[in-house]
Each structure stands twice: as C-alpha cells, then as structure tokens.
C-alpha cells in the first residue's frame, strides 16, 4: 500500500467539512461543560448536606462511567423513554455533561485557593451571595485555573471523534466512510494531521489568554 | 421589630464615665448619628474542646472606644469575629444597641437569627483586617463602591462621590484607579479603612490593623485611625499590641486572659499602674519585644 497524494488532496474538502462539525460540537460541549461545571461547583459548597452529597454522587457516577457508554446510552436508550435529541445535540450534551464533572473539580480547586480573608471581607461588607460569587470569588478562582480549563478544552476536542458511534458526521466519521471506499491510510492520516493542527493552534491561543489574565 | 416587652429586660449599656469624646474635628465623610453600644452577656465560644470564651460579660457604651489587649490566644480576635458574624456564637447573647446580634425575639425569648436578621445587623458593623483583604480583582474605586451600591443601594454616582471623599480623607485620591497589588501595605490598609467606612458602620472593629505593615508605615495608618476615631462617633473595638496607639485611640482598655477580663480601666491606668500581676507580666512581655 502506498501513499496517494491526489487521493489525500481530494479528501481535504470533505474532511474539513467534518472538522467544522467536530469544532462546533467541541465548542458547544465545552460551553455547556463550563456552565454546568460551575453549577456543580457552587452546589458542592451548599450548606445543605443532602444537596451537596447528592451532587457529589452524581458527579462521581458520571465521571466513573466511560463517555462512550454515556453517548450510546443517550442516543440509543434514552429515546425509548421519549426524550430524544438529534445526533449532533446528543453529542454536545454527552461531551458537555461528561466534561462538566472534571471542570467542576477545576473550579473547586480554584475556589478553594481563594483566601478565606476574601470571603470574610465579603461578609464584613454584607455583600449578597450572588455578588460574593460573581464579583469576588469566581473572578479570582477562574483566573488561576485558566491553564487547566484550557487543557480540558483540548481533551474534550480529542474525545469528540467518539461522536462517530452516534452517527454524527464529524471528521472521524467522514474519514471512516471515505476510507471504506478507497483505503483508510490517507483519510486517517489527514484526520490526524487536522487534529494536530487544531490542537496546536488552540494551545497557542490558550497561552495567550493566560498571559492576558495572569495579572492578579 | 423586636417587641418592647422582650427588650425591657435588657439593660442598656451605661454611659461611659468621663470618657473624653471631643468630636470637634467632625468630617463630612465620617459616620455620624445615633451610635449603638455593645453588650456581651454570658457569651460562650468553643472551638471543639477548646472553650475560648467562658460566659464573658462586658459592655461598650455608645460611641465608646475600647482597646482589647492580652496574650496570644486569649480570645481578642474571637470577640471581634463574633461581632462581625465571622464565627458562630455558642451560647449567651451579644447585643448591638437594643437588638441581639445572633438572635431574633420570639415569644418571650430569643430564637437563633436567620440570614436576613444577620444581614440587617451586620449593616451596623464594619471591620478592618490585619491582612487588609482588599479584592485584588477590582481597582480601588470598585473596592470602595461595591458595597455601597450593592448593599446600601446608593446610585453609582453617589457611591463614587463618597469614595472620592473617603480616599481624600485617607490621602489616596490619586490611587483611585490603581489595583491593590500596586499599592504598599500602608496604602492598602488605608483603602481598606476607607472601604469599611464607606458602608457607614456604627461600630468599627480593628484587629491588629498595623501588624502586617512595614515599621515605617505603621505610624501613618495609626494617626489616620486616631483622627477618624476622634472625628466620628463610631463605637470602636480595637485589638492592638501598641501601647501608644491604644492610648491615642481608646477611652478604656480591657485586659484579657483566657477569655476573661482580668483588668480594665483608662489607658493611662492600665499601662501606667496596672493592679493585676497578669497585666504587669503581659505588658512587660510586649515591652521586651
Ligand atoms: N478557627 C479556629 N479553629 C480552632 N481554634 C481556633 C480558631 N480560631 C481561634 N481558635 C483558638 O481560639 C483561641 C483564641 O484565639 P484568638 O485568635 O481569639 O486569640 P487572640 O487573642 O486574638 O490571639 P493573638 O494575639 O495571637 O491574635 C486560641 O486558642 C485559638 O487557637
Ligand atoms: Mg488575634
């Protein structure tokens, strides 16, 4: 088997089409993970023991089951209960929910790193709960964990090919389909290259963002 | 509102006898108006098995300025933190004016306070911390207006105007856009003082506010606080190891040991001719350092 440049060249178009979907699913999944992770992190600090233990076990459960199993469950099992999303949105939800459990831990570490004196100053100023979180604690907590959050973006991106099993025509599924017609070497190699390019570009972007927000 | 029934059993703080309270240099930026006194009634505070305050009683008159001294671990910080609601009360009652801080009147007795009550009561109290605790993610101005806008409901313009007045008073108007990290310790503490005053507290708590400062910055902050104390009618509770500052700022000194008051009196008496051996030992120890 030899490398066929013209075949590889012809693949770039369709693969880039798939890549767009990969990136869209990654971006949306990540936004969901950031938002839901925040909800988990805040609930985990609730003084209500029942609530915060319940959240703890939900997180533990989601984190200790494979993403692949979750995706397949969401796509093939959940619809039997009447809840159904398109393949794409199932993928976004699967990625987002799964990664929210990791990201909540990142927030948690960041929040724990905010000195106690900051909370106490908030009490002394009588600030309402919402301002304590959104004006004081989270801005300080998140600034410190931006690099880790960035790493999870890339990790999520690299997990996105799992969406191929739930029929999302993302880049990996395109490569798989095309490969079935004329050989797998070129499509999978080009796909790998695309992943490398996007990952490297994102890392650079994240480092820049870090630099921008590192002042504190 | 507390019923007058429940309140009638409560002795109101007496007036301090002969407390020097010249309020001549009144400054517009400083809080004025009816000031509540403070009363600790059989206050108990434990940390696990460690009973830090054991049925502590004491009274601070409205507008009185009191310094707490005593050896490390004697419970001075704990007293201030209870007043700021940073620690929970285990037993007894703390009165601020005629209202209990940690309780709400219920029937003939008192029930534990809810968050709303604490929120109301905290409006009267302000605190300046040893470590300043400015918000590093906000500039000086935002540090000063966050509370007034979000808690007191001032308009942004009013809050900014008041922030300017206060910064003027503490000598830092030119730092209004600076971030806390760009300020010296002394400057940060001045901003923290301004931030506490911006909330218009009636009671101000100072916990070793100069002990984290470089020696050359201490006097400036102390002088500022002395001027504020003299020009306002704040009820002041101050913890410090600096005798001359305590003399400057207070009408009365309470000497604590193991969560109990060992001796009290005007600063001249406590520092000049203490009667208790434990006070003498303590003063000797701080002079030696
Ligand atoms: N959060 C806490 N958990 C457990 N024990 C505590 C806590 N805070 C204070 N203590 C204990 O309570 C006692 C009184 O402490 P406190 O800080 O009030 O003393 P202090 O008089 O302010 O001492 P210092 O002069 O060293 O500041 C000490 O024995 C201390 O170890
Ligand atoms: Mg202390």
Short mmCIF file of N, CA, C and O and ligand atoms in Angstrom, two decimals, chain B residues 72-73 75-78 130 207-208 239 241, ligand 2:
data_model
loop_
_atom_site.label_atom_id
_atom_site.label_comp_id
_atom_site.label_asym_id
_atom_site.label_seq_id
_atom_site.Cartn_x
_atom_site.Cartn_y
_atom_site.Cartn_z
N UNK B 72 -1.43 36.18 73.43
CA UNK B 72 -1.87 35.44 72.25
C UNK B 72 -2.80 34.30 72.66
O UNK B 72 -2.52 33.61 73.63
N UNK B 73 -3.89 34.16 71.94
CA UNK B 73 -4.82 33.07 72.24
C UNK B 73 -5.81 33.40 73.34
O UNK B 73 -6.60 32.54 73.74
N UNK B 75 -8.35 35.30 73.11
CA UNK B 75 -9.72 35.39 72.59
C UNK B 75 -10.10 36.75 72.03
O UNK B 75 -11.26 37.00 71.72
N UNK B 76 -9.13 37.64 71.85
CA UNK B 76 -9.44 39.00 71.38
C UNK B 76 -10.02 38.98 69.97
O UNK B 76 -11.06 39.58 69.69
N UNK B 77 -9.34 38.28 69.08
CA UNK B 77 -9.82 38.19 67.71
C UNK B 77 -11.19 37.52 67.67
O UNK B 77 -12.09 37.95 66.93
N UNK B 78 -11.35 36.49 68.47
CA UNK B 78 -12.63 35.78 68.50
C UNK B 78 -13.78 36.73 68.85
O UNK B 78 -14.85 36.64 68.26
N UNK B 130 -6.32 42.57 59.64
CA UNK B 130 -4.85 42.59 59.68
C UNK B 130 -4.26 42.50 58.26
O UNK B 130 -3.33 43.20 57.93
N UNK B 207 -8.69 44.80 64.01
CA UNK B 207 -7.92 43.69 64.58
C UNK B 207 -6.46 43.77 64.15
O UNK B 207 -6.12 43.35 63.05
N UNK B 208 -5.64 44.28 65.01
CA UNK B 208 -4.20 44.39 64.74
C UNK B 208 -3.94 44.91 63.33
O UNK B 208 -3.21 44.30 62.55
N UNK B 239 -8.09 45.86 68.65
CA UNK B 239 -7.10 44.96 69.24
C UNK B 239 -5.74 45.43 68.78
O UNK B 239 -5.52 45.60 67.58
N UNK B 241 -1.28 45.65 69.99
CA UNK B 241 -0.21 45.46 70.97
C UNK B 241 0.57 46.75 71.18
O UNK B 241 1.52 46.78 71.94
MG1 LIG C 2 -5.82 37.92 67.25
#
